[in-house]
């Protein structure tokens, strides 16, 4: 991202809740979206230890602290890893996704034995962020732990699964002001600056 | 469940593999001409009202999610990014942009000395473009400014547009760049019992109101009405050969049970990865390198479109989730002018809306490096403040960009496809120019470029057509040079990729192939 662009750090739509519109959605979509608000189901692929580390990882990747949101994201990742559906594409020489994540999490644990990431105080968070940053560039240190492992592929796979889950959650849709499902009702007002009455709105966005 | 069959033990006139864009057209034309047709489709039969949803994550299932191995310096994103897998194929989740190629797209070698000429001209294809436009009831502008065809289209252009499309058109106007509403396979008024578009924006998730054309809605029901047998959830695993050197039918799997369909003619319409893969996986003693592969060109010269997205941030809300994803386009940068631009060929630019998952994918994958953590969170909080443009750039054919067989096998025990792709120098120069133009259009309206996402779209090639059997797999009608009753008819026959979205051309070619087959069969020449 270019330096000079200022981004907000808070929702621009503090009073918008996309779920208020759910009666206007078709039943199939409504069921899919509602199920994301229910407590997560049982683990199908991940083990307890992996889950705890993954929660902390997602916390950093997504800059999110709410525990129910992190639980949802981790549960989404668990479902993806347990699913028999393919990965669409896998780079030659990269491990299949389930193995890649399991192997990578284990290596993360080995390379950070000093820390208890489940505890998550400032020291641990900073260390985790640093490790993730190295993984994202493929330059995590400690040869005996990381040699022969595709750090970048591991990091990217985690990040895209985490983001897919997170940005499919209706609370996040509300925060970013996304209109959400739109059937049978579509959009009528389509000019720049126009909104349909049920879309996210906030006076502070119209200076 | 056991498979309900109509032509179980019969040798049918034609067996079509894949019920997508091309397969749908072929099935309709051949069965309406009285031929006995079986269509085998690997994916499921879906009901738009029950099975589609206004949700990106849930609708990834419309893509071919089975793992392909990718390689090269620019490994492709597959799945929902470029391959469909259900009755209707890619048309179920495509964006509906319905462009004709320009005349010189068919002879890039003669014009620019690159690529290869097609064995047919624009003029030969034009009547089939007309036919498909009518069948689909394409909506389009009164005058489309570029290429050979300027209208009229069967239905008026879509109106209203979307905020992002208006933004794009204003930016173009400020810079003196002509722009237009594109021709779309999306209804602007009722047609054959289907309603006009409600501008909901979920074309890539499947159109729930049935306003967008797909062969699931338009061509395949007509084929079935004319007697075609359409079998979903049936994965073809091999083209079967007779000792006399002709195809005898196909083997397919349904619910883990294997079946054989005998046919006088086999037509592969399984798209640019699965068609070559099936030919390679069908190797026999007589055809050790795969069927129809005496030239060695099966799987070679596959091409995506370069499809970089540019997102700029504005001080005002744009809301890229609203409306049909592509409602404005320009082809001012389409015409080839290597002397001035430093590269051959050209591209289209589309105003391109996006829902959150597509947006976040573009932010994460920014060309300057992965975006994550606080930076990602803050960038997504500005979701409603981005304008977005995507290029559709011509990628030159390169025989080393290819589909081969991987060592890994799939659930049917078949070697997976390995897809190798690297951009060439011409491709990269074109991308750089396009990024500059996309940025300029957004900046003209006061946007600041925030993210540039390297992406690809669409697949073409892998069984290219040509007159020379040493350098191509099929002739101008899709008949393989090596096996007279084996045809290929889908995006894999493309010789070059053009700067236009491909499906209109896929379907026009299918209509032409179908007419040819029907005529030949009538004259007992096939
Ligand atoms: C997100 C997205 C947006 C797009 N937007 C546009 C657009 O706006 N405009 C445009 O022109 N194009 C667009 N496209 C491209 C378009 O989808 C393709 O060009 C088109 O569908 C190709 O047609 P086809 O007949 O070659 O293959 P497909 O339509 O892909 O059909 C192939 C079918 O064969 C089936 N199949 C494969 N292997 C087997 C097998 N072994 N046995 C049985 N069945 C098999 C598949 O399941 C599939 O249904 C888009 C594509 C995507 C992914
Ligand atoms: S925008 Fe229109 S065509 Fe696209 S899915 Fe919605 S209703 Fe269908």
PDB file of C-alpha atoms in Angstrom, chain B residues 14-33 35 37-39 131-132 135 215 219-220 222-223 228 265-270 477-478 487-490 506-518:
ATOM      1  CA  UNK B  14     -22.829 -38.042 -30.612  1.00  0.00           C
ATOM      2  CA  UNK B  15     -21.479 -38.088 -27.088  1.00  0.00           C
ATOM      3  CA  UNK B  16     -20.600 -34.633 -25.773  1.00  0.00           C
ATOM      4  CA  UNK B  17     -18.231 -34.413 -22.806  1.00  0.00           C
ATOM      5  CA  UNK B  18     -18.955 -31.306 -20.710  1.00  0.00           C
ATOM      6  CA  UNK B  19     -22.202 -29.327 -20.519  1.00  0.00           C
ATOM      7  CA  UNK B  20     -20.693 -25.841 -20.479  1.00  0.00           C
ATOM      8  CA  UNK B  21     -20.774 -22.933 -22.916  1.00  0.00           C
ATOM      9  CA  UNK B  22     -19.814 -24.957 -25.987  1.00  0.00           C
ATOM     10  CA  UNK B  23     -21.352 -28.247 -24.861  1.00  0.00           C
ATOM     11  CA  UNK B  24     -24.712 -26.542 -24.349  1.00  0.00           C
ATOM     12  CA  UNK B  25     -24.761 -25.044 -27.840  1.00  0.00           C
ATOM     13  CA  UNK B  26     -23.694 -28.323 -29.456  1.00  0.00           C
ATOM     14  CA  UNK B  27     -26.279 -30.353 -27.535  1.00  0.00           C
ATOM     15  CA  UNK B  28     -29.057 -28.036 -28.654  1.00  0.00           C
ATOM     16  CA  UNK B  29     -28.038 -27.872 -32.304  1.00  0.00           C
ATOM     17  CA  UNK B  30     -27.319 -31.560 -32.783  1.00  0.00           C
ATOM     18  CA  UNK B  31     -30.443 -32.787 -31.025  1.00  0.00           C
ATOM     19  CA  UNK B  32     -32.646 -30.258 -32.811  1.00  0.00           C
ATOM     20  CA  UNK B  33     -31.257 -31.670 -36.055  1.00  0.00           C
ATOM     21  CA  UNK B  35     -29.324 -36.638 -33.814  1.00  0.00           C
ATOM     22  CA  UNK B  37     -27.141 -37.073 -28.261  1.00  0.00           C
ATOM     23  CA  UNK B  38     -25.800 -37.897 -24.804  1.00  0.00           C
ATOM     24  CA  UNK B  39     -24.178 -35.116 -22.764  1.00  0.00           C
ATOM     25  CA  UNK B 131     -27.122 -16.273 -34.058  1.00  0.00           C
ATOM     26  CA  UNK B 132     -25.799 -16.631 -30.499  1.00  0.00           C
ATOM     27  CA  UNK B 135     -30.485 -16.846 -28.679  1.00  0.00           C
ATOM     28  CA  UNK B 215     -26.529 -22.799 -20.980  1.00  0.00           C
ATOM     29  CA  UNK B 219     -29.510 -24.165 -24.402  1.00  0.00           C
ATOM     30  CA  UNK B 220     -29.618 -27.358 -22.375  1.00  0.00           C
ATOM     31  CA  UNK B 222     -33.931 -26.958 -25.421  1.00  0.00           C
ATOM     32  CA  UNK B 223     -31.572 -29.851 -26.069  1.00  0.00           C
ATOM     33  CA  UNK B 228     -30.901 -35.181 -25.748  1.00  0.00           C
ATOM     34  CA  UNK B 265     -18.812 -39.462 -32.634  1.00  0.00           C
ATOM     35  CA  UNK B 266     -17.197 -38.058 -29.491  1.00  0.00           C
ATOM     36  CA  UNK B 267     -16.974 -34.304 -28.911  1.00  0.00           C
ATOM     37  CA  UNK B 268     -14.843 -32.963 -26.076  1.00  0.00           C
ATOM     38  CA  UNK B 269     -16.163 -29.725 -24.577  1.00  0.00           C
ATOM     39  CA  UNK B 270     -14.505 -30.007 -21.199  1.00  0.00           C
ATOM     40  CA  UNK B 477     -14.309 -27.093 -37.381  1.00  0.00           C
ATOM     41  CA  UNK B 478     -12.839 -28.786 -34.329  1.00  0.00           C
ATOM     42  CA  UNK B 487     -13.907 -33.465 -32.161  1.00  0.00           C
ATOM     43  CA  UNK B 488     -12.805 -30.788 -29.727  1.00  0.00           C
ATOM     44  CA  UNK B 489     -15.151 -27.869 -29.277  1.00  0.00           C
ATOM     45  CA  UNK B 490     -14.510 -25.469 -26.387  1.00  0.00           C
ATOM     46  CA  UNK B 506     -16.530 -20.114 -27.723  1.00  0.00           C
ATOM     47  CA  UNK B 507     -20.244 -20.311 -28.415  1.00  0.00           C
ATOM     48  CA  UNK B 508     -20.083 -18.941 -31.963  1.00  0.00           C
ATOM     49  CA  UNK B 509     -17.411 -21.534 -32.780  1.00  0.00           C
ATOM     50  CA  UNK B 510     -19.646 -24.225 -31.258  1.00  0.00           C
ATOM     51  CA  UNK B 511     -22.581 -23.148 -33.419  1.00  0.00           C
ATOM     52  CA  UNK B 512     -20.333 -23.302 -36.475  1.00  0.00           C
ATOM     53  CA  UNK B 513     -18.971 -26.733 -35.542  1.00  0.00           C
ATOM     54  CA  UNK B 514     -22.511 -27.979 -34.918  1.00  0.00           C
ATOM     55  CA  UNK B 515     -23.706 -26.804 -38.332  1.00  0.00           C
ATOM     56  CA  UNK B 516     -20.727 -28.454 -39.980  1.00  0.00           C
ATOM     57  CA  UNK B 517     -21.367 -31.749 -38.183  1.00  0.00           C
ATOM     58  CA  UNK B 518     -25.069 -31.724 -39.027  1.00  0.00           C
TER      59      UNK B 518
END
